[in-house]
Amino acid sequence: MVKKLMTGNEAVARGFWEASGRVVSAYPGTPSTEITENAARYDELYAEWAPNEKVALEVAIGSSMGGARSLAAMKHVGLNVAADPLFTVAYTGVNGGLLIVSADDPGMHSSQNEQDNRNYARAAKIPALEPADSAEAKNFTKLGLALSEQYDTPVMLRLTTRISHSQSFVELEDREEIENKEYKKDITKYVMTPAGARPRHLQIEARMVALAEFAATSDINRAEYRSKEIGVVCSGAVYQYVREALPGASIYKLGMVYPLSYQSISKFSQQVNKLYVIEELDPFIENILKSWGIECVGKDIFSLCGEIFPETIASELADCPLPEITKTPSIPPRPPVMCAGCPHRAVFYMFNKLKLTVTGDIGCYTLAAAPPLSAIDSTVCMGASIGMAHGLEKALGRDSSHHTVAVLGESTFMHSGITSLINTVYNQSAVTTVILDNSITAMTGHQHNPASGRDAKGEIAPMLDLAALVKACGVKMVNVVDPFDLAKSEKVLKDSLAFDGPSVIIYRQPCVLLGKTAVNNACIVDPKECIGCKRCLKCGCPALGISEGRAIIDDKQCTGCGLCAGLCPKEAITAAESEGK
Amino acid sequence: MTNCCNIIITGVGGQGTVLAGRIISLAAEAAGYDVKVSEVHGMSQRGGSVITQVRFGDSVAAPIIAFGKADIVLAFEKLEALRILPYLTKDGKIIVNNRALLPMPVITGVMKYPDDIEQQILSVYDDAEIFDALALAEEAGNAKSLNIVLLGRLSKLLDWPQNYWTDAIAKAVKPRFIELNLKAFALGRE
Ligand SMILES: Cc1ncc(C[n+]2csc(CCOP(=O)(O)OP(=O)(O)O)c2C)c(N)n1
């Protein structure tokens, strides 16, 4: 059998392909993104980027109803957006198998919170599988689709960053050819009016009981007996850490984290002297065991916050000494920054200079909240910027909108900003909305979106006309500007702020990493002209620095965007000649 | 599990640590080992500190490496080398590109970039290899091949036939960059 090193995300795409999957719809979000990127590489799979997770799940529900095996993938917070269809597709059930992949991010490597989406499985009453490496990620994807059809339920595949983004060996199998199920009109199953939903609710409660019986008999939940001194219940990446840190401990390894089987776990608990539940984030399993009267220790020792590491487990429960650690003095941190040449930078430099209140959003531009730009006042969730600016005006009075902007990227605008823009028109505030259109969903690693002109497979697609769209919403003042044109950018910003009604500015310039911008030679500092005033440093460009009291530019990083040159009071920085910008 | 070799690759987002991790893992696969790799994607790739972790041995459980357990560190930047030291075993080996990339708190003047990093590393690891890998990458033809230069140096610590490495490089990089990267590898290994 051929085996291959794969990340968990690649393995999910592979499993979906092997299991005769047909339709993938998703919105990007770390750590889930590469599932769809990999699915798009298989000719037999239809894979698309939806504008948001709710749309993605609804597409997958539709294709499942149509009889095709379907998958919707998202990061943990994406499931909040898709929660509405989630709770009711739990009632309708499926036709073709439906897998919902939730990639959680304990430790918040790339997220605004670290919610534990196992809670969604319980709240929506659907089963959840959690793989512990890439091989299981592939196998559980296939099993999840089969269970989905067998029990007429959507199935959650819960991943975490360490599973999605870790590579391990996977055995490759062929694609099974499974026919699509026939689509049959069934009003009692798919039309969830109160009268339709009441009998379905009875069925899902019965389904959960049946699934708990599956949990008791399936080999994806297994007891591994070693020493009887310590028994540990765990799943996912933590299972690997427990094996590493406590090689002698008995383990009850859960592959299905919801529902749980009382019989199996209580039998395991009786075999060991002391039972621990080790799980990241919420005491999800621990609380269920305790509600059954099974004595166990979990969050009394292990934190509710962040990841659990092998060394944490070893230091709490193992009797071996920890290795001696080399100490380092306190050194400067290296937070992420906007790239040299990023077109977002100039806009935030202006916001900072004009001392605007800025309701922010989620994308690369969130990095402008960090010093020296410090040009964002709030970041809550995707799309929140416009609604919050509108709310600020309602709290502070109309004048506040003359020095407030809502700022978001084009992908975020289409994801969930547009409804709030409609609200500013309908409920008549004077919010200025700034859309940073870099023609790609950049933060998550450059995915196409409805305004980029390409689809998930890289094929040409119709390109959304953002300016026409916002005008159609009823916005009277709409401008499209190149952010590298500093003078015009500032004038348009001031005019829009002064305007007594909703206004939109689209700052348009492709992401520098796409390599579409004319790449210029690096800017050059004339050390004789530079007076060391450090004004250029205020734009927060990583290519700049100071050496012996004079500005310096790292020619490896500088793309020659010329923003710093425009800030220099002595014209000591020369922007290199542009090649056809 | 106890006989794993643990390698940490650290640098600044965008320097190519993920690719370096993939190449090591392919070479380790050729050598017949079980392999696990933990990568970093997402926000910190925008110029933040990043680490990629590679473990290989007869059987590997966790994809991540605990404090004090890395056998080898490959550091693409000096400050990141210093930051990672708590992961390196007392008798571990560290390979460092001696160039500095200034983090934002240094650029804005809030903090100072330490000027004695090399001495600090050498005072604990006197066999640290600290050299100008960027110059070699440029000699190979592209500064971006820095990661491969460092792999060339790493390859001297692992007694694998050279073709494990060159095959892995050929598999992992785009066809038109293979030649350049093989040159970078050879320069690093020299
Ligand atoms: C509900 C939700 N889905 C997905 C994400 C992941 N995510 C963070 S930023 C971002 C896209 C940002 O794209 P855009 O607004 O165009 O800004 P850019 O990064 O291109 O500057 C995504 C998808 C998220 N944080 N929340």
Short mmCIF file of N, CA, C and O in Angstrom, two decimals, chain A residues 122-179:
data_model
loop_
_atom_site.label_atom_id
_atom_site.label_comp_id
_atom_site.label_asym_id
_atom_site.label_seq_id
_atom_site.Cartn_x
_atom_site.Cartn_y
_atom_site.Cartn_z
N ARG A 122 -23.08 18.95 20.76
CA ARG A 122 -24.06 18.62 21.77
C ARG A 122 -25.31 19.50 21.64
O ARG A 122 -26.43 19.02 21.71
N ALA A 123 -25.08 20.81 21.43
CA ALA A 123 -26.23 21.72 21.37
C ALA A 123 -27.11 21.42 20.16
O ALA A 123 -28.34 21.50 20.24
N ALA A 124 -26.48 21.06 19.03
CA ALA A 124 -27.28 20.79 17.83
C ALA A 124 -27.71 19.33 17.75
O ALA A 124 -28.44 18.95 16.85
N LYS A 125 -27.20 18.51 18.68
CA LYS A 125 -27.56 17.08 18.73
C LYS A 125 -27.10 16.34 17.48
O LYS A 125 -27.90 15.70 16.78
N ILE A 126 -25.83 16.46 17.20
CA ILE A 126 -25.24 15.68 16.11
C ILE A 126 -23.97 15.00 16.64
O ILE A 126 -23.35 15.49 17.59
N PRO A 127 -23.57 13.88 16.03
CA PRO A 127 -22.35 13.22 16.48
C PRO A 127 -21.10 13.98 16.05
O PRO A 127 -21.12 14.68 15.03
N ALA A 128 -20.02 13.84 16.83
CA ALA A 128 -18.75 14.49 16.49
C ALA A 128 -17.62 13.48 16.58
O ALA A 128 -17.50 12.76 17.58
N LEU A 129 -16.80 13.44 15.54
CA LEU A 129 -15.61 12.58 15.51
C LEU A 129 -14.38 13.46 15.65
O LEU A 129 -14.36 14.57 15.13
N GLU A 130 -13.36 12.97 16.35
CA GLU A 130 -12.14 13.75 16.49
C GLU A 130 -10.91 12.88 16.24
O GLU A 130 -10.56 12.04 17.07
N PRO A 131 -10.24 13.08 15.10
CA PRO A 131 -9.05 12.27 14.78
C PRO A 131 -7.83 12.71 15.57
O PRO A 131 -7.73 13.86 16.00
N ALA A 132 -6.86 11.78 15.72
CA ALA A 132 -5.65 12.07 16.48
C ALA A 132 -4.41 12.17 15.60
O ALA A 132 -3.32 12.42 16.09
N ASP A 133 -4.55 11.93 14.33
CA ASP A 133 -3.44 12.14 13.38
C ASP A 133 -4.03 12.14 11.97
O ASP A 133 -5.26 12.04 11.80
N SER A 134 -3.17 12.23 10.97
CA SER A 134 -3.67 12.36 9.60
C SER A 134 -4.35 11.08 9.12
O SER A 134 -5.34 11.14 8.39
N ALA A 135 -3.82 9.92 9.52
CA ALA A 135 -4.44 8.66 9.09
C ALA A 135 -5.88 8.61 9.59
O ALA A 135 -6.81 8.25 8.85
N GLU A 136 -6.07 9.00 10.85
CA GLU A 136 -7.44 9.01 11.38
C GLU A 136 -8.27 10.11 10.71
O GLU A 136 -9.48 9.94 10.53
N ALA A 137 -7.65 11.21 10.37
CA ALA A 137 -8.40 12.29 9.71
C ALA A 137 -9.02 11.75 8.43
O ALA A 137 -10.18 12.03 8.10
N LYS A 138 -8.25 10.96 7.70
CA LYS A 138 -8.79 10.37 6.47
C LYS A 138 -9.87 9.33 6.79
O LYS A 138 -10.97 9.37 6.23
N ASN A 139 -9.55 8.44 7.72
CA ASN A 139 -10.51 7.37 8.02
C ASN A 139 -11.81 7.91 8.62
O ASN A 139 -12.89 7.43 8.30
N PHE A 140 -11.69 8.89 9.49
CA PHE A 140 -12.90 9.43 10.14
C PHE A 140 -13.75 10.22 9.15
O PHE A 140 -14.96 10.34 9.31
N THR A 141 -13.11 10.80 8.14
CA THR A 141 -13.88 11.48 7.10
C THR A 141 -14.77 10.47 6.40
O THR A 141 -15.97 10.70 6.19
N LYS A 142 -14.18 9.32 6.08
CA LYS A 142 -14.96 8.29 5.39
C LYS A 142 -16.03 7.71 6.30
O LYS A 142 -17.19 7.55 5.91
N LEU A 143 -15.63 7.44 7.55
CA LEU A 143 -16.60 6.90 8.50
C LEU A 143 -17.74 7.89 8.74
O LEU A 143 -18.91 7.52 8.82
N GLY A 144 -17.38 9.17 8.85
CA GLY A 144 -18.39 10.20 9.11
C GLY A 144 -19.45 10.23 8.03
O GLY A 144 -20.65 10.36 8.32
N LEU A 145 -19.02 10.09 6.78
CA LEU A 145 -20.00 10.10 5.68
C LEU A 145 -20.91 8.88 5.76
O LEU A 145 -22.12 8.97 5.55
N ALA A 146 -20.31 7.75 6.11
CA ALA A 146 -21.12 6.52 6.21
C ALA A 146 -22.11 6.64 7.38
O ALA A 146 -23.29 6.32 7.24
N LEU A 147 -21.62 7.12 8.52
CA LEU A 147 -22.51 7.28 9.68
C LEU A 147 -23.64 8.26 9.37
O LEU A 147 -24.78 8.08 9.78
N SER A 148 -23.28 9.31 8.64
CA SER A 148 -24.26 10.32 8.29
C SER A 148 -25.44 9.69 7.55
O SER A 148 -26.60 9.94 7.87
N GLU A 149 -25.12 8.82 6.61
CA GLU A 149 -26.20 8.18 5.84
C GLU A 149 -26.92 7.13 6.68
O GLU A 149 -28.15 7.04 6.67
N GLN A 150 -26.15 6.40 7.47
CA GLN A 150 -26.75 5.32 8.27
C GLN A 150 -27.71 5.87 9.33
O GLN A 150 -28.78 5.32 9.56
N TYR A 151 -27.32 6.96 9.97
CA TYR A 151 -28.14 7.49 11.07
C TYR A 151 -28.94 8.72 10.64
O TYR A 151 -29.53 9.38 11.48
N ASP A 152 -28.92 9.04 9.38
CA ASP A 152 -29.65 10.20 8.85
C ASP A 152 -29.36 11.47 9.64
O ASP A 152 -30.25 12.14 10.15
N THR A 153 -28.08 11.79 9.74
CA THR A 153 -27.68 12.96 10.52
C THR A 153 -26.46 13.63 9.89
O THR A 153 -25.60 12.93 9.34
N PRO A 154 -26.36 14.94 9.97
CA PRO A 154 -25.06 15.54 9.64
C PRO A 154 -24.06 15.11 10.72
O PRO A 154 -24.44 14.89 11.86
N VAL A 155 -22.78 14.97 10.34
CA VAL A 155 -21.75 14.56 11.28
C VAL A 155 -20.69 15.65 11.35
O VAL A 155 -20.28 16.19 10.32
N MET A 156 -20.27 15.98 12.58
CA MET A 156 -19.18 16.94 12.71
C MET A 156 -17.85 16.21 12.77
O MET A 156 -17.71 15.21 13.48
N LEU A 157 -16.88 16.70 11.98
CA LEU A 157 -15.50 16.23 12.13
C LEU A 157 -14.78 17.39 12.80
O LEU A 157 -14.62 18.45 12.23
N ARG A 158 -14.37 17.16 14.05
CA ARG A 158 -13.71 18.24 14.78
C ARG A 158 -12.20 18.07 14.70
O ARG A 158 -11.65 17.05 15.13
N LEU A 159 -11.57 19.07 14.13
CA LEU A 159 -10.11 19.08 14.06
C LEU A 159 -9.61 20.19 14.98
O LEU A 159 -10.37 21.07 15.37
N THR A 160 -8.32 20.15 15.30
CA THR A 160 -7.69 21.30 15.94
C THR A 160 -6.45 21.63 15.12
O THR A 160 -6.02 20.84 14.28
N THR A 161 -5.88 22.81 15.39
CA THR A 161 -4.71 23.27 14.63
C THR A 161 -3.64 22.19 14.53
O THR A 161 -3.06 21.97 13.47
N ARG A 162 -3.37 21.49 15.63
CA ARG A 162 -2.28 20.50 15.64
C ARG A 162 -2.59 19.28 14.79
O ARG A 162 -1.69 18.52 14.45
N ILE A 163 -3.86 19.04 14.50
CA ILE A 163 -4.21 17.94 13.61
C ILE A 163 -4.24 18.46 12.17
O ILE A 163 -3.65 17.87 11.26
N SER A 164 -4.88 19.60 11.96
CA SER A 164 -4.97 20.18 10.62
C SER A 164 -3.61 20.43 10.01
O SER A 164 -3.39 20.21 8.83
N HIS A 165 -2.68 20.93 10.82
CA HIS A 165 -1.40 21.41 10.30
C HIS A 165 -0.22 20.54 10.69
O HIS A 165 0.92 20.98 10.61
N SER A 166 -0.48 19.31 11.13
CA SER A 166 0.62 18.39 11.37
C SER A 166 0.62 17.33 10.28
O SER A 166 -0.43 16.89 9.85
N GLN A 167 1.82 16.93 9.89
CA GLN A 167 1.93 15.87 8.89
C GLN A 167 2.24 14.55 9.57
O GLN A 167 3.07 14.49 10.47
N SER A 168 1.60 13.49 9.09
CA SER A 168 1.98 12.13 9.48
C SER A 168 1.57 11.21 8.33
O SER A 168 0.94 11.65 7.38
N PHE A 169 1.95 9.95 8.44
CA PHE A 169 1.74 9.04 7.30
C PHE A 169 0.27 8.62 7.15
O PHE A 169 -0.42 8.38 8.13
N VAL A 170 -0.13 8.54 5.90
CA VAL A 170 -1.49 8.12 5.56
C VAL A 170 -1.37 7.05 4.48
O VAL A 170 -0.58 7.20 3.54
N GLU A 171 -2.14 5.97 4.62
CA GLU A 171 -2.15 4.96 3.55
C GLU A 171 -3.18 5.34 2.51
O GLU A 171 -4.34 5.59 2.83
N LEU A 172 -2.74 5.40 1.27
CA LEU A 172 -3.66 5.83 0.22
C LEU A 172 -4.48 4.66 -0.30
O LEU A 172 -3.95 3.58 -0.52
N GLU A 173 -5.76 4.90 -0.46
CA GLU A 173 -6.63 3.88 -1.05
C GLU A 173 -7.29 4.47 -2.29
O GLU A 173 -7.25 5.68 -2.51
N ASP A 174 -7.95 3.60 -3.06
CA ASP A 174 -8.61 4.08 -4.27
C ASP A 174 -9.93 4.75 -3.94
O ASP A 174 -10.48 4.56 -2.87
N ARG A 175 -10.44 5.47 -4.92
CA ARG A 175 -11.76 6.05 -4.76
C ARG A 175 -12.79 4.95 -4.97
O ARG A 175 -12.74 4.20 -5.94
N GLU A 176 -13.70 4.89 -4.00
CA GLU A 176 -14.81 3.96 -4.08
C GLU A 176 -15.84 4.63 -4.97
O GLU A 176 -16.07 5.82 -4.79
N GLU A 177 -16.44 3.91 -5.89
CA GLU A 177 -17.46 4.60 -6.67
C GLU A 177 -18.84 4.31 -6.08
O GLU A 177 -19.35 3.21 -6.18
N ILE A 178 -19.39 5.29 -5.40
CA ILE A 178 -20.72 5.12 -4.82
C ILE A 178 -21.66 6.03 -5.58
O ILE A 178 -21.39 7.22 -5.75
N GLU A 179 -22.78 5.47 -6.04
CA GLU A 179 -23.76 6.27 -6.78
C GLU A 179 -24.37 7.33 -5.87
O GLU A 179 -24.56 7.09 -4.68
#
